[in-house]
XYZ file of N, CA and C in Angstrom:
444
model
N -30.497 1.875 -0.316
C -29.306 1.317 0.321
C -28.326 2.453 0.602
N -27.857 2.566 1.826
C -26.903 3.628 2.149
C -25.570 3.353 1.470
N -24.772 4.408 1.358
C -23.489 4.279 0.691
C -22.603 3.244 1.367
N -22.628 3.169 2.693
C -21.770 2.221 3.411
C -22.283 0.792 3.291
N -23.563 0.598 2.978
C -24.076 -0.754 2.782
C -23.815 -1.256 1.378
N -23.518 -0.370 0.472
C -23.184 -0.763 -0.899
C -21.726 -1.204 -0.917
N -21.389 -2.344 -1.550
C -20.004 -2.844 -1.499
C -18.963 -1.818 -1.937
N -19.213 -1.092 -3.025
C -18.230 -0.116 -3.498
C -18.102 1.031 -2.505
N -19.235 1.494 -1.932
C -19.194 2.577 -0.956
C -18.465 2.168 0.309
N -18.697 0.936 0.745
C -18.026 0.432 1.943
C -16.519 0.383 1.719
N -16.087 -0.153 0.565
C -14.657 -0.241 0.286
C -14.031 1.145 0.190
N -14.726 2.078 -0.460
C -14.194 3.429 -0.584
C -14.034 4.066 0.799
N -15.041 3.898 1.664
C -14.959 4.457 3.016
C -13.831 3.814 3.812
N -13.687 2.493 3.697
C -12.638 1.773 4.402
C -11.259 2.224 3.944
N -11.067 2.334 2.639
C -9.769 2.746 2.114
C -9.473 4.205 2.455
N -10.479 5.060 2.432
C -10.267 6.463 2.803
C -9.830 6.569 4.264
N -10.451 5.777 5.145
C -10.071 5.786 6.563
C -8.636 5.306 6.732
N -8.262 4.280 5.990
C -6.889 3.765 6.069
C -5.900 4.816 5.588
N -6.266 5.543 4.534
C -5.389 6.596 4.020
C -5.199 7.703 5.045
N -6.277 8.119 5.693
C -6.187 9.179 6.688
C -5.331 8.736 7.865
N -5.468 7.488 8.275
C -4.666 6.949 9.364
C -3.187 6.980 8.988
N -2.881 6.600 7.749
C -1.505 6.618 7.280
C -0.944 8.021 7.215
N -1.767 8.997 6.830
C -1.310 10.374 6.751
C -0.932 10.907 8.135
N -1.716 10.567 9.138
C -1.411 10.993 10.505
C -0.098 10.363 10.957
N 0.077 9.062 10.687
C 1.330 8.402 11.055
C 2.497 9.065 10.345
N 2.316 9.417 9.061
C 3.381 10.023 8.278
C 3.797 11.362 8.868
N 2.846 12.183 9.284
C 3.156 13.493 9.829
C 3.950 13.392 11.129
N 3.787 12.307 11.864
C 4.446 12.162 13.143
C 5.825 11.531 13.044
N 6.215 11.055 11.869
C 7.405 10.235 11.772
C 8.700 10.997 11.543
N 8.691 12.252 11.107
C 9.923 12.982 10.897
C 10.519 12.740 9.538
N 11.837 12.417 9.467
C 12.555 12.298 8.208
C 11.963 11.235 7.295
N 11.742 10.079 7.819
C 11.060 9.027 7.083
C 9.679 8.904 7.689
N 8.923 7.962 7.215
C 7.594 7.759 7.784
C 7.194 6.298 7.636
N 6.264 5.891 8.472
C 5.776 4.519 8.477
C 4.357 4.462 7.934
N 4.024 3.325 7.337
C 2.650 3.072 6.935
C 2.341 1.596 7.138
N 1.048 1.320 7.294
C 0.611 -0.041 7.582
C 0.284 -0.804 6.307
N 0.431 -2.109 6.381
C -0.072 -3.031 5.363
C -1.293 -3.701 5.972
N -2.386 -3.682 5.252
C -3.638 -4.235 5.756
C -4.255 -5.114 4.667
N -5.194 -5.962 5.043
C -5.836 -6.819 4.042
C -6.365 -6.006 2.873
N -6.095 -6.503 1.672
C -6.531 -5.824 0.461
C -8.027 -5.915 0.262
N -8.560 -5.053 -0.602
C -9.999 -5.105 -0.879
C -10.362 -6.431 -1.522
N -11.484 -6.971 -1.103
C -11.939 -8.253 -1.638
C -13.415 -8.156 -1.961
N -13.898 -9.126 -2.656
C -15.327 -9.191 -2.937
C -16.094 -9.349 -1.635
N -17.337 -8.924 -1.620
C -18.162 -8.981 -0.412
C -18.166 -10.379 0.197
N -18.259 -11.410 -0.609
C -18.333 -12.782 -0.107
C -17.060 -13.287 0.530
N -15.936 -12.594 0.346
C -14.663 -13.070 0.905
C -14.134 -12.182 2.018
N -14.892 -11.186 2.445
C -14.417 -10.291 3.500
C -14.041 -11.009 4.787
N -14.721 -12.109 5.070
C -14.428 -12.836 6.304
C -13.045 -13.473 6.266
N -12.496 -13.660 5.079
C -11.173 -14.258 4.940
C -10.102 -13.194 5.141
N -10.046 -12.662 6.324
C -9.086 -11.609 6.637
C -7.690 -12.190 6.720
N -6.751 -11.496 6.142
C -5.365 -11.943 6.209
C -4.627 -11.151 7.272
N -3.331 -11.109 7.154
C -2.484 -10.570 8.202
C -2.316 -9.077 8.213
N -1.090 -8.672 8.479
C -0.788 -7.254 8.629
C 0.688 -7.035 8.358
N 1.069 -5.772 8.379
C 2.470 -5.447 8.192
C 2.720 -3.983 8.453
N 3.976 -3.628 8.445
C 4.406 -2.257 8.687
C 5.594 -1.998 7.773
N 5.634 -0.812 7.156
C 6.731 -0.453 6.259
C 7.235 0.939 6.631
N 8.556 1.093 6.606
C 9.170 2.408 6.794
C 9.615 2.893 5.416
N 9.270 4.134 5.089
C 9.634 4.737 3.810
C 10.536 5.937 4.061
N 11.511 6.108 3.186
C 12.407 7.247 3.260
C 12.706 7.697 1.840
N 12.421 8.957 1.540
C 12.717 9.533 0.227
C 13.903 10.460 0.380
N 14.976 10.163 -0.363
C 16.164 11.003 -0.381
C 16.406 11.374 -1.834
N 16.163 12.647 -2.166
C 16.221 13.051 -3.567
C 15.084 12.372 -4.306
N 15.433 11.539 -5.281
C 14.400 10.787 -5.994
C 14.483 9.283 -5.713
N 15.208 8.909 -4.652
C 15.360 7.494 -4.291
C 14.478 7.182 -3.084
N 13.541 6.273 -3.287
C 12.628 5.836 -2.238
C 13.124 4.504 -1.692
N 13.386 4.463 -0.389
C 13.802 3.236 0.271
C 12.641 2.736 1.124
N 12.314 1.462 0.966
C 11.232 0.829 1.722
C 11.787 -0.363 2.477
N 11.462 -0.467 3.767
C 11.844 -1.621 4.578
C 10.695 -1.929 5.516
N 10.297 -3.206 5.553
C 9.188 -3.535 6.422
C 9.058 -5.006 6.714
N 7.983 -5.312 7.421
C 7.680 -6.692 7.790
C 6.208 -6.975 7.511
N 5.895 -8.249 7.376
C 4.510 -8.674 7.168
C 4.314 -10.034 7.820
N 3.048 -10.380 8.050
C 2.721 -11.687 8.628
C 1.290 -12.055 8.270
N 0.975 -13.333 8.353
C -0.393 -13.815 8.263
C -1.042 -13.793 6.896
N -0.286 -13.996 5.821
C -0.887 -14.032 4.494
C -1.884 -15.184 4.385
N -2.851 -15.028 3.477
C -3.841 -16.086 3.260
C -3.238 -17.327 2.611
N -2.172 -17.149 1.859
C -1.526 -18.258 1.166
C -0.049 -17.964 0.984
N 0.599 -18.774 0.181
C 2.032 -18.621 -0.082
C 2.280 -17.329 -0.863
N 3.282 -16.560 -0.427
C 3.664 -15.322 -1.079
C 4.000 -15.585 -2.543
N 3.471 -14.771 -3.448
C 3.782 -14.920 -4.871
C 4.500 -13.706 -5.441
N 4.152 -12.510 -4.968
C 4.767 -11.302 -5.521
C 4.589 -10.141 -4.546
N 5.596 -9.253 -4.529
C 5.511 -8.019 -3.751
C 6.006 -6.907 -4.664
N 5.209 -5.846 -4.779
C 5.618 -4.768 -5.667
C 5.134 -3.402 -5.193
N 5.757 -2.391 -5.781
C 5.354 -1.004 -5.610
C 4.605 -0.638 -6.877
N 3.415 -0.087 -6.723
C 2.604 0.293 -7.877
C 2.236 1.764 -7.766
N 1.764 2.321 -8.896
C 1.474 3.741 -8.958
C 0.068 3.977 -9.501
N -0.789 4.515 -8.631
C -2.085 5.007 -9.062
C -2.001 6.518 -9.198
N -3.037 7.141 -9.704
C -3.014 8.596 -9.866
C -3.244 9.322 -8.541
N -3.964 8.671 -7.614
C -4.292 9.222 -6.300
C -4.426 8.071 -5.311
N -4.521 8.368 -4.000
C -4.756 7.275 -3.046
C -6.025 6.498 -3.412
N -5.991 5.221 -3.191
C -7.039 4.228 -3.447
C -7.343 4.000 -4.922
N -6.532 4.562 -5.826
C -6.690 4.305 -7.260
C -5.573 3.364 -7.679
N -5.940 2.178 -8.136
C -4.933 1.199 -8.555
C -4.227 1.637 -9.819
N -3.016 1.110 -10.004
C -2.250 1.454 -11.186
C -1.201 0.405 -11.482
N -0.336 0.687 -12.446
C 0.670 -0.282 -12.875
C 1.800 -0.458 -11.866
N 2.417 -1.618 -11.916
C 3.597 -1.921 -11.090
C 4.766 -1.086 -11.607
N 5.502 -0.453 -10.687
C 6.682 0.309 -11.094
C 7.979 -0.323 -10.597
N 7.895 -1.217 -9.606
C 9.103 -1.889 -9.104
C 8.713 -3.123 -8.297
N 9.566 -4.114 -8.357
C 9.397 -5.295 -7.511
C 10.172 -5.068 -6.230
N 9.660 -5.632 -5.135
C 10.342 -5.557 -3.853
C 10.944 -6.919 -3.541
N 11.994 -6.927 -2.750
C 12.602 -8.160 -2.264
C 11.789 -8.603 -1.059
N 11.423 -9.885 -1.024
C 10.607 -10.381 0.090
C 11.053 -11.765 0.493
N 10.913 -12.057 1.785
C 11.215 -13.382 2.295
C 11.249 -13.383 3.807
N 10.820 -14.471 4.380
C 10.835 -14.647 5.838
C 10.185 -13.488 6.585
N 9.080 -12.959 6.040
C 8.348 -11.914 6.726
C 8.917 -10.520 6.590
N 9.881 -10.328 5.707
C 10.484 -9.004 5.521
C 10.408 -8.590 4.055
N 10.256 -7.280 3.827
C 10.290 -6.745 2.471
C 11.223 -5.547 2.438
N 11.820 -5.299 1.265
C 12.689 -4.134 1.120
C 12.823 -3.774 -0.352
N 13.158 -2.527 -0.588
C 13.398 -2.049 -1.953
C 14.094 -0.704 -1.881
N 14.798 -0.412 -2.923
C 15.406 0.902 -3.147
C 15.053 1.243 -4.587
N 14.156 2.215 -4.763
C 13.591 2.506 -6.077
C 13.919 3.947 -6.464
N 14.504 4.127 -7.641
C 14.733 5.456 -8.179
C 13.470 5.867 -8.923
N 12.839 6.935 -8.457
C 11.580 7.395 -9.032
C 11.833 8.441 -10.115
N 11.082 8.327 -11.225
C 11.158 9.358 -12.258
C 10.226 10.507 -11.867
N 10.176 11.566 -12.682
C 9.386 12.754 -12.346
C 7.907 12.424 -12.154
N 7.348 11.598 -13.004
C 5.927 11.231 -12.896
C 5.662 10.435 -11.611
N 6.574 9.535 -11.279
C 6.435 8.729 -10.069
C 6.605 9.588 -8.813
N 7.496 10.579 -8.853
C 7.650 11.503 -7.722
C 6.367 12.307 -7.503
N 5.742 12.729 -8.589
C 4.476 13.449 -8.475
C 3.424 12.562 -7.833
N 3.348 11.309 -8.285
C 2.390 10.355 -7.698
C 2.711 10.126 -6.222
N 3.990 10.019 -5.868
C 4.396 9.859 -4.466
C 3.864 11.011 -3.627
N 4.068 12.239 -4.093
C 3.641 13.422 -3.337
C 2.126 13.504 -3.186
N 1.395 12.919 -4.130
C -0.073 12.915 -4.075
C -0.625 11.690 -3.352
N 0.256 10.804 -2.881
C -0.201 9.595 -2.193
C -0.652 8.502 -3.143
N -0.144 8.513 -4.368
C -0.566 7.537 -5.364
C 0.260 6.267 -5.442
N 1.309 6.138 -4.630
C 2.109 4.910 -4.638
C 1.611 3.973 -3.547
N 1.682 2.680 -3.812
C 1.279 1.707 -2.808
C 2.079 0.423 -2.945
N 2.238 -0.255 -1.813
C 2.878 -1.569 -1.766
C 1.766 -2.601 -1.757
N 1.924 -3.622 -2.577
C 0.949 -4.716 -2.636
C 1.683 -6.043 -2.494
N 1.198 -6.859 -1.582
C 1.734 -8.217 -1.411
C 0.664 -9.185 -1.890
N 1.015 -9.993 -2.876
C 0.087 -10.984 -3.427
C 0.440 -12.364 -2.885
N -0.584 -13.196 -2.741
C -0.369 -14.578 -2.344
C -1.156 -15.478 -3.284
N -0.901 -16.772 -3.190
C -1.604 -17.739 -4.032
C -3.114 -17.658 -3.814
N -3.552 -17.376 -2.602
C -4.981 -17.288 -2.289
C -5.568 -15.908 -2.573
N -4.731 -14.905 -2.723
C -5.193 -13.536 -2.991
C -4.274 -12.911 -4.046
N -4.402 -13.352 -5.307
C -3.486 -12.887 -6.349
C -3.630 -11.411 -6.711
N -4.718 -10.768 -6.322
C -4.907 -9.339 -6.590
C -4.625 -8.490 -5.356
N -3.911 -9.047 -4.406
C -3.507 -8.275 -3.230
C -3.985 -8.874 -1.932
N -3.080 -9.490 -1.208
C -3.365 -10.027 0.122
C -3.229 -8.897 1.138
N -2.124 -8.157 1.058
C -1.905 -6.986 1.907
C -1.586 -5.787 1.020
N -2.092 -4.628 1.415
C -1.860 -3.375 0.698
C -1.442 -2.299 1.694
N -0.676 -1.341 1.207
C -0.353 -0.179 2.023
C -0.054 1.009 1.129
N -0.781 2.111 1.333
C -0.567 3.330 0.553
C 0.560 4.115 1.176
N 1.530 4.521 0.330
C 2.706 5.272 0.756
C 2.303 6.738 0.830
N 1.865 7.169 2.007
C 1.359 8.536 2.179
C 2.395 9.396 2.888
N 3.101 10.245 2.122
C 4.139 11.087 2.751
C 3.532 12.153 3.635
N 4.346 12.687 4.551
C 3.857 13.786 5.387
C 3.488 14.975 4.521
N 2.450 15.694 4.902
C 2.088 16.902 4.159
C 2.978 18.046 4.637
N 3.259 18.950 3.743
C 4.140 20.090 4.072
C 3.473 21.081 4.967
């Protein structure tokens, strides 16, 4: 079985492509940068249940990260929106802040500590929107800052 036909290999390839796309968008954005929210990883049997999309603008000033964006087309009723920290892109991690969400909009102003700033610079922060039908992530977006 080729790597792309294996569920884990397919998800890794898909997430890597999404990360690269976000990095290109980040490099073109200037002071702040934009990233997409896309359907979260799901089990092979539920891939057809594609949810919506979204867009978020990120701006880091000192150690304060401001996020503002929109989303649409969730699989179910919104239950939670948060910023989480993995060690690297596509690595899940703990929630570090809740975002304000409602009527298709999300926002947050988060003061990052030194460890969180390091994760930000490595692309380890991500926004996750959970719904009743997708409690482990209906929409995801990796916060990929422009490279120096």
